[in-house]
Structure formats: structure tokens, C-alpha cells
mmCIF file of C-alpha atoms in Angstrom:
data_model
loop_
_atom_site.group_PDB
_atom_site.id
_atom_site.type_symbol
_atom_site.label_atom_id
_atom_site.label_comp_id
_atom_site.label_asym_id
_atom_site.label_seq_id
_atom_site.Cartn_x
_atom_site.Cartn_y
_atom_site.Cartn_z
ATOM 1 C CA UNK A 1 102.782 117.183 7.335
ATOM 2 C CA UNK A 2 101.028 114.248 8.658
ATOM 3 C CA UNK A 3 102.832 114.632 12.219
ATOM 4 C CA UNK A 4 101.467 117.858 12.368
ATOM 5 C CA UNK A 5 97.942 116.915 11.856
ATOM 6 C CA UNK A 6 98.649 113.945 14.768
ATOM 7 C CA UNK A 7 99.962 116.622 16.937
ATOM 8 C CA UNK A 8 97.017 118.827 16.095
ATOM 9 C CA UNK A 9 94.610 115.755 16.831
ATOM 10 C CA UNK A 10 96.421 114.876 19.976
ATOM 11 C CA UNK A 11 96.114 118.253 21.518
ATOM 12 C CA UNK A 12 92.683 118.524 20.325
ATOM 13 C CA UNK A 13 92.001 114.747 22.236
ATOM 14 C CA UNK A 14 93.588 116.145 25.258
ATOM 15 C CA UNK A 15 91.547 119.444 25.295
ATOM 16 C CA UNK A 16 88.375 117.516 25.121
ATOM 17 C CA UNK A 17 89.571 115.162 27.586
ATOM 18 C CA UNK A 18 90.537 117.551 30.074
ATOM 19 C CA UNK A 19 86.962 119.362 29.594
ATOM 20 C CA UNK A 20 85.055 116.517 30.052
ATOM 21 C CA UNK A 21 87.502 115.694 33.007
ATOM 22 C CA UNK A 22 85.809 118.483 35.082
ATOM 23 C CA UNK A 23 82.499 116.988 34.796
ATOM 24 C CA UNK A 24 81.690 114.556 37.467
ATOM 25 C CA UNK A 25 78.698 112.477 36.008
ATOM 26 C CA UNK A 26 78.121 110.749 39.503
ATOM 27 C CA UNK A 27 76.883 112.698 42.041
ATOM 28 C CA UNK A 28 76.269 110.734 45.334
ATOM 29 C CA UNK A 29 73.205 110.686 47.922
ATOM 30 C CA UNK A 30 75.452 112.058 50.269
ATOM 31 C CA UNK A 31 76.923 115.309 48.297
ATOM 32 C CA UNK A 32 73.257 115.859 47.250
ATOM 33 C CA UNK A 33 72.101 115.804 50.963
ATOM 34 C CA UNK A 34 74.807 118.070 52.119
ATOM 35 C CA UNK A 35 74.436 120.735 49.264
ATOM 36 C CA UNK A 36 70.402 120.692 50.066
ATOM 37 C CA UNK A 37 70.975 120.949 53.564
ATOM 38 C CA UNK A 38 73.536 123.757 53.776
ATOM 39 C CA UNK A 39 71.423 125.746 50.886
ATOM 40 C CA UNK A 40 68.601 125.619 53.313
ATOM 41 C CA UNK A 41 70.021 126.526 56.322
ATOM 42 C CA UNK A 42 71.767 129.434 54.509
ATOM 43 C CA UNK A 43 68.536 130.499 52.620
ATOM 44 C CA UNK A 44 67.180 130.301 56.449
ATOM 45 C CA UNK A 45 69.726 132.466 57.803
ATOM 46 C CA UNK A 46 68.823 135.155 55.016
ATOM 47 C CA UNK A 47 65.182 134.846 55.423
ATOM 48 C CA UNK A 48 65.840 135.607 59.123
ATOM 49 C CA UNK A 49 67.781 138.243 58.760
ATOM 50 C CA UNK A 50 65.772 140.004 56.116
ATOM 51 C CA UNK A 51 62.659 139.769 58.160
ATOM 52 C CA UNK A 52 64.599 141.455 61.247
ATOM 53 C CA UNK A 53 66.192 144.006 59.740
ATOM 54 C CA UNK A 54 63.179 145.090 57.168
ATOM 55 C CA UNK A 55 62.518 148.837 57.200
ATOM 56 C CA UNK A 56 60.507 149.390 54.206
ATOM 57 C CA UNK A 57 56.634 150.325 54.328
ATOM 58 C CA UNK A 58 55.081 146.703 53.698
ATOM 59 C CA UNK A 59 57.040 143.269 54.654
ATOM 60 C CA UNK A 60 56.597 140.395 51.798
ATOM 61 C CA UNK A 61 56.639 137.088 53.430
ATOM 62 C CA UNK A 62 56.286 135.702 50.118
ATOM 63 C CA UNK A 63 59.538 137.632 48.951
ATOM 64 C CA UNK A 64 61.263 135.964 51.994
ATOM 65 C CA UNK A 65 60.307 132.849 51.231
ATOM 66 C CA UNK A 66 61.380 133.082 47.703
ATOM 67 C CA UNK A 67 64.845 133.712 48.935
ATOM 68 C CA UNK A 68 65.066 130.457 50.675
ATOM 69 C CA UNK A 69 63.724 128.457 47.638
ATOM 70 C CA UNK A 70 66.046 130.781 45.294
ATOM 71 C CA UNK A 71 68.929 129.479 47.192
ATOM 72 C CA UNK A 72 67.944 125.781 47.306
ATOM 73 C CA UNK A 73 66.952 125.619 43.361
ATOM 74 C CA UNK A 74 70.154 127.474 42.567
ATOM 75 C CA UNK A 75 72.219 124.833 44.106
ATOM 76 C CA UNK A 76 70.369 122.037 42.569
ATOM 77 C CA UNK A 77 71.155 123.833 38.824
ATOM 78 C CA UNK A 78 74.764 124.047 39.861
ATOM 79 C CA UNK A 79 75.079 120.324 40.774
ATOM 80 C CA UNK A 80 73.310 119.189 37.737
ATOM 81 C CA UNK A 81 75.335 121.772 35.470
ATOM 82 C CA UNK A 82 78.708 120.168 37.132
ATOM 83 C CA UNK A 83 77.825 116.880 36.496
ATOM 84 C CA UNK A 84 76.702 116.950 32.365
ATOM 85 C CA UNK A 85 78.232 119.135 29.928
ATOM 86 C CA UNK A 86 75.147 118.762 27.544
ATOM 87 C CA UNK A 87 73.108 119.790 30.246
ATOM 88 C CA UNK A 88 75.595 122.904 31.191
ATOM 89 C CA UNK A 89 75.048 124.084 27.813
ATOM 90 C CA UNK A 90 71.363 123.633 27.513
ATOM 91 C CA UNK A 91 70.860 125.587 30.905
ATOM 92 C CA UNK A 92 73.132 128.511 29.504
ATOM 93 C CA UNK A 93 71.101 128.616 26.634
ATOM 94 C CA UNK A 94 67.902 128.676 28.411
ATOM 95 C CA UNK A 95 68.826 131.141 30.860
ATOM 96 C CA UNK A 96 69.977 133.262 28.016
ATOM 97 C CA UNK A 97 66.394 133.990 26.980
ATOM 98 C CA UNK A 98 64.385 134.197 30.578
ATOM 99 C CA UNK A 99 63.238 137.577 31.304
ATOM 100 C CA UNK A 100 62.752 138.542 34.595
ATOM 101 C CA UNK A 101 59.615 140.780 34.860
ATOM 102 C CA UNK A 102 59.509 141.292 38.801
ATOM 103 C CA UNK A 103 59.919 145.006 39.738
ATOM 104 C CA UNK A 104 62.529 145.300 42.734
ATOM 105 C CA UNK A 105 61.203 148.671 44.572
ATOM 106 C CA UNK A 106 63.870 148.796 47.425
ATOM 107 C CA UNK A 107 67.832 148.041 46.601
ATOM 108 C CA UNK A 108 68.169 146.224 49.765
ATOM 109 C CA UNK A 109 65.516 143.810 48.217
ATOM 110 C CA UNK A 110 67.959 143.277 45.261
ATOM 111 C CA UNK A 111 70.973 142.865 47.665
ATOM 112 C CA UNK A 112 69.364 139.957 49.369
ATOM 113 C CA UNK A 113 68.292 138.336 45.941
ATOM 114 C CA UNK A 114 71.845 138.205 44.967
ATOM 115 C CA UNK A 115 73.206 137.273 48.001
ATOM 116 C CA UNK A 116 70.464 134.067 47.887
ATOM 117 C CA UNK A 117 71.630 133.565 44.319
ATOM 118 C CA UNK A 118 75.110 133.531 45.014
ATOM 119 C CA UNK A 119 74.930 131.342 47.790
ATOM 120 C CA UNK A 120 73.143 128.808 45.795
ATOM 121 C CA UNK A 121 75.830 128.872 43.192
ATOM 122 C CA UNK A 122 78.726 128.486 45.905
ATOM 123 C CA UNK A 123 77.033 126.187 48.003
ATOM 124 C CA UNK A 124 76.225 123.932 44.661
ATOM 125 C CA UNK A 125 79.562 124.171 43.599
ATOM 126 C CA UNK A 126 80.782 122.471 46.620
ATOM 127 C CA UNK A 127 82.588 125.194 48.170
ATOM 128 C CA UNK A 128 80.510 125.080 51.882
ATOM 129 C CA UNK A 129 83.206 126.494 53.644
ATOM 130 C CA UNK A 130 83.107 129.702 51.670
ATOM 131 C CA UNK A 131 79.078 129.558 51.471
ATOM 132 C CA UNK A 132 79.186 129.401 55.642
ATOM 133 C CA UNK A 133 81.684 131.912 55.867
ATOM 134 C CA UNK A 134 80.873 134.450 53.227
ATOM 135 C CA UNK A 135 77.246 134.442 54.446
ATOM 136 C CA UNK A 136 78.085 135.099 57.886
ATOM 137 C CA UNK A 137 80.221 137.807 57.000
ATOM 138 C CA UNK A 138 77.576 139.646 54.697
ATOM 139 C CA UNK A 139 75.151 138.806 57.481
ATOM 140 C CA UNK A 140 77.144 140.861 60.131
ATOM 141 C CA UNK A 141 77.696 143.549 57.542
ATOM 142 C CA UNK A 142 73.971 144.170 56.615
ATOM 143 C CA UNK A 143 72.833 143.804 60.294
ATOM 144 C CA UNK A 144 75.568 146.779 61.654
ATOM 145 C CA UNK A 145 74.365 148.858 58.831
ATOM 146 C CA UNK A 146 70.654 148.223 58.772
ATOM 147 C CA UNK A 147 70.363 148.795 62.069
ATOM 148 C CA UNK A 148 72.141 151.892 62.236
ATOM 149 C CA UNK A 149 69.987 153.292 59.402
ATOM 150 C CA UNK A 150 66.865 152.180 60.705
ATOM 151 C CA UNK A 151 67.812 154.002 64.098
ATOM 152 C CA UNK A 152 68.689 157.551 62.132
ATOM 153 C CA UNK A 153 65.591 157.244 60.398
ATOM 154 C CA UNK A 154 64.192 160.363 59.389
ATOM 155 C CA UNK A 155 60.574 161.515 59.671
ATOM 156 C CA UNK A 156 58.271 164.140 58.372
ATOM 157 C CA UNK A 157 56.649 166.319 60.678
ATOM 158 C CA UNK A 158 53.645 168.191 59.345
ATOM 159 C CA UNK A 159 52.171 171.042 62.150
ATOM 160 C CA UNK A 160 49.302 173.379 61.262
ATOM 161 C CA UNK A 161 48.734 176.299 63.978
ATOM 162 C CA UNK A 162 47.406 179.927 64.688
ATOM 163 C CA UNK A 163 49.921 182.495 66.158
ATOM 164 C CA UNK A 164 53.749 183.646 66.472
ATOM 165 C CA UNK A 165 53.657 182.436 70.147
ATOM 166 C CA UNK A 166 52.470 179.031 68.894
ATOM 167 C CA UNK A 167 55.110 178.916 66.619
ATOM 168 C CA UNK A 168 57.989 179.296 69.102
ATOM 169 C CA UNK A 169 56.541 176.843 71.555
ATOM 170 C CA UNK A 170 56.656 174.060 69.085
ATOM 171 C CA UNK A 171 59.961 175.110 68.012
ATOM 172 C CA UNK A 172 60.987 174.692 71.944
ATOM 173 C CA UNK A 173 58.935 171.141 72.392
ATOM 174 C CA UNK A 174 60.938 169.901 69.119
ATOM 175 C CA UNK A 175 64.254 170.959 70.529
ATOM 176 C CA UNK A 176 63.243 169.040 73.833
ATOM 177 C CA UNK A 177 62.286 165.585 72.012
ATOM 178 C CA UNK A 178 64.242 165.476 68.609
ATOM 179 C CA UNK A 179 68.235 164.830 68.054
ATOM 180 C CA UNK A 180 68.014 166.963 64.958
ATOM 181 C CA UNK A 181 65.478 168.659 63.117
ATOM 182 C CA UNK A 182 65.372 170.929 59.691
ATOM 183 C CA UNK A 183 62.579 173.019 58.034
ATOM 184 C CA UNK A 184 61.636 171.497 54.743
ATOM 185 C CA UNK A 185 58.667 173.982 54.201
ATOM 186 C CA UNK A 186 56.597 176.754 55.625
ATOM 187 C CA UNK A 187 53.247 178.124 54.234
ATOM 188 C CA UNK A 188 51.361 180.885 55.744
ATOM 189 C CA UNK A 189 47.705 181.856 55.018
ATOM 190 C CA UNK A 190 45.424 184.280 56.206
ATOM 191 C CA UNK A 191 43.869 181.432 58.761
ATOM 192 C CA UNK A 192 46.616 179.074 59.347
ATOM 193 C CA UNK A 193 50.577 178.412 59.137
ATOM 194 C CA UNK A 194 51.668 175.160 58.262
ATOM 195 C CA UNK A 195 55.270 173.968 58.661
ATOM 196 C CA UNK A 196 57.025 170.459 57.609
ATOM 197 C CA UNK A 197 59.784 169.597 59.556
ATOM 198 C CA UNK A 198 62.509 166.629 59.049
ATOM 199 C CA UNK A 199 63.336 165.512 62.386
ATOM 200 C CA UNK A 200 65.224 162.469 63.622
ATOM 201 C CA UNK A 201 63.566 161.113 66.818
ATOM 202 C CA UNK A 202 65.361 160.313 70.285
ATOM 203 C CA UNK A 203 64.821 156.394 71.044
ATOM 204 C CA UNK A 204 61.784 155.656 72.464
ATOM 205 C CA UNK A 205 59.800 158.753 71.940
ATOM 206 C CA UNK A 206 55.963 157.502 71.480
ATOM 207 C CA UNK A 207 54.610 160.980 72.828
ATOM 208 C CA UNK A 208 56.389 163.383 70.713
ATOM 209 C CA UNK A 209 53.237 164.259 68.665
ATOM 210 C CA UNK A 210 50.848 164.617 71.584
ATOM 211 C CA UNK A 211 53.290 166.827 73.324
ATOM 212 C CA UNK A 212 52.760 168.884 70.248
ATOM 213 C CA UNK A 213 49.393 168.823 69.858
ATOM 214 C CA UNK A 214 48.850 169.605 73.337
ATOM 215 C CA UNK A 215 50.281 173.020 72.789
ATOM 216 C CA UNK A 216 47.749 175.830 72.485
ATOM 217 C CA UNK A 217 47.031 177.025 69.197
ATOM 218 C CA UNK A 218 48.079 173.938 67.155
ATOM 219 C CA UNK A 219 45.358 172.474 64.986
ATOM 220 C CA UNK A 220 46.958 169.226 63.641
ATOM 221 C CA UNK A 221 49.857 167.096 63.679
ATOM 222 C CA UNK A 222 51.108 164.371 61.472
ATOM 223 C CA UNK A 223 54.149 162.431 61.653
ATOM 224 C CA UNK A 224 55.356 160.427 58.657
ATOM 225 C CA UNK A 225 58.140 158.034 58.061
ATOM 226 C CA UNK A 226 60.117 158.385 54.835
ATOM 227 C CA UNK A 227 63.174 157.318 52.905
ATOM 228 C CA UNK A 228 64.943 160.756 52.956
ATOM 229 C CA UNK A 229 64.023 161.729 49.584
ATOM 230 C CA UNK A 230 61.512 164.863 50.097
ATOM 231 C CA UNK A 231 60.363 166.861 46.739
ATOM 232 C CA UNK A 232 58.643 170.106 47.217
#
């Protein structure tokens, strides 16, 4: 019975020793410098890419700067957690009660937010090659798909006019200047007709609206950018 207790105590001591061995209490100044510099460079890469491919209505510079800070702060936290067992347990408890109330309106912002967070975690853990290679791959994928979707951005084109002849001329002009169009809504009153189109413009078509307003009988024409969700 005593031997069994000794074996259990030995296993417990061994387990505690293995756990504590995974925590490095000494963090060199070189390691801190490399980690912080790399997390800053990856954060700067995320900042530049977000600014380059942003396709929303209002660009938030403050949110973009937050991505850089988030990457660096997360790497600091991970380094601290990896060096102290008590601190790591306290950090887990603190994060479990933190509630983030900032709304994320664009799903793309959420992707960049998690990217910055993940890069900070990986860099802080010391996996520098994984952080660099992973960020390059993620950046290339996002750049390709976001640029493609930006090129194919749909627009709502609302035109008001009088006369059937005018309507035919509008259709002919739209066919000449857009890649594709769909009629979303058409309303007819005694005084005028209003049609809402979804159009996908050809590259570099700055005179599209003017070409429609120059048609005789057209009273008003408005071109609006939207995200593809249309509610009648």
C-alpha cells in the first residue's frame, strides 16, 4: 500500500515537473526584440493590405491601426503566458470575463481582426516561420479574391424618364456600356416611369451616367454602389 502511494506521488511529482518545464521563466532581450519586430511587420502588412483592398463605404483608419496594435499586444501576452504558469492561469480567468461590445459591420473586418490576433499568438509562441509563411498565404488569397469581387461590384442604377421611345434608347445605351444588367424594379405613373437596374460596369466607364442623361426624355439618373443585397 505504501509502495502504491509512493508510485502515485512520484507520478504526480513527475507531472508537475513536466508542466513547469514547459514554462520558460527567462525571456531574453533578443527574443523580445525579434518577436515585437516581427509582430509589428506582420501587423504593418495586414494594415497595408486592408487599406489596399477595402471596398466598404467608409474606411476607418482607427480600426486599421488597431490591427497593428492587436498583433503586437497579443504577442506580448503570449510571451508572458509562456514564461509564467500563474500568470497564464490569471490571464485565462481575466479573458473569460472580458466582453467585447464593438460591433463588426463588415465580415471582412472580422477576418482581418482574427488574422491580426492569430499572427500575434503564433509570433508570441515563437513560431516565426509559420507566422511569416501563413501571413503571406492569407494575404495573397485575400488580395486575389477581394480584388476580383471589387472588380465585379454591382451597382444600382435608377433612371426616371418619359415615353416608350426613351425607354428603348435607355436599354440600347445600357447594353453598350455595361457587362451585364438586370431589371430589379419598374414603376409607372401618369407622369413618368422609373426603372431600377442592377448593372455591372465595364472597367473605366466614368461617362455611363452622363450617356444616359443625354438621352432625350430622361429626367433623372442615379448610380449607387451596394453589396448585392436588394430589398424591394
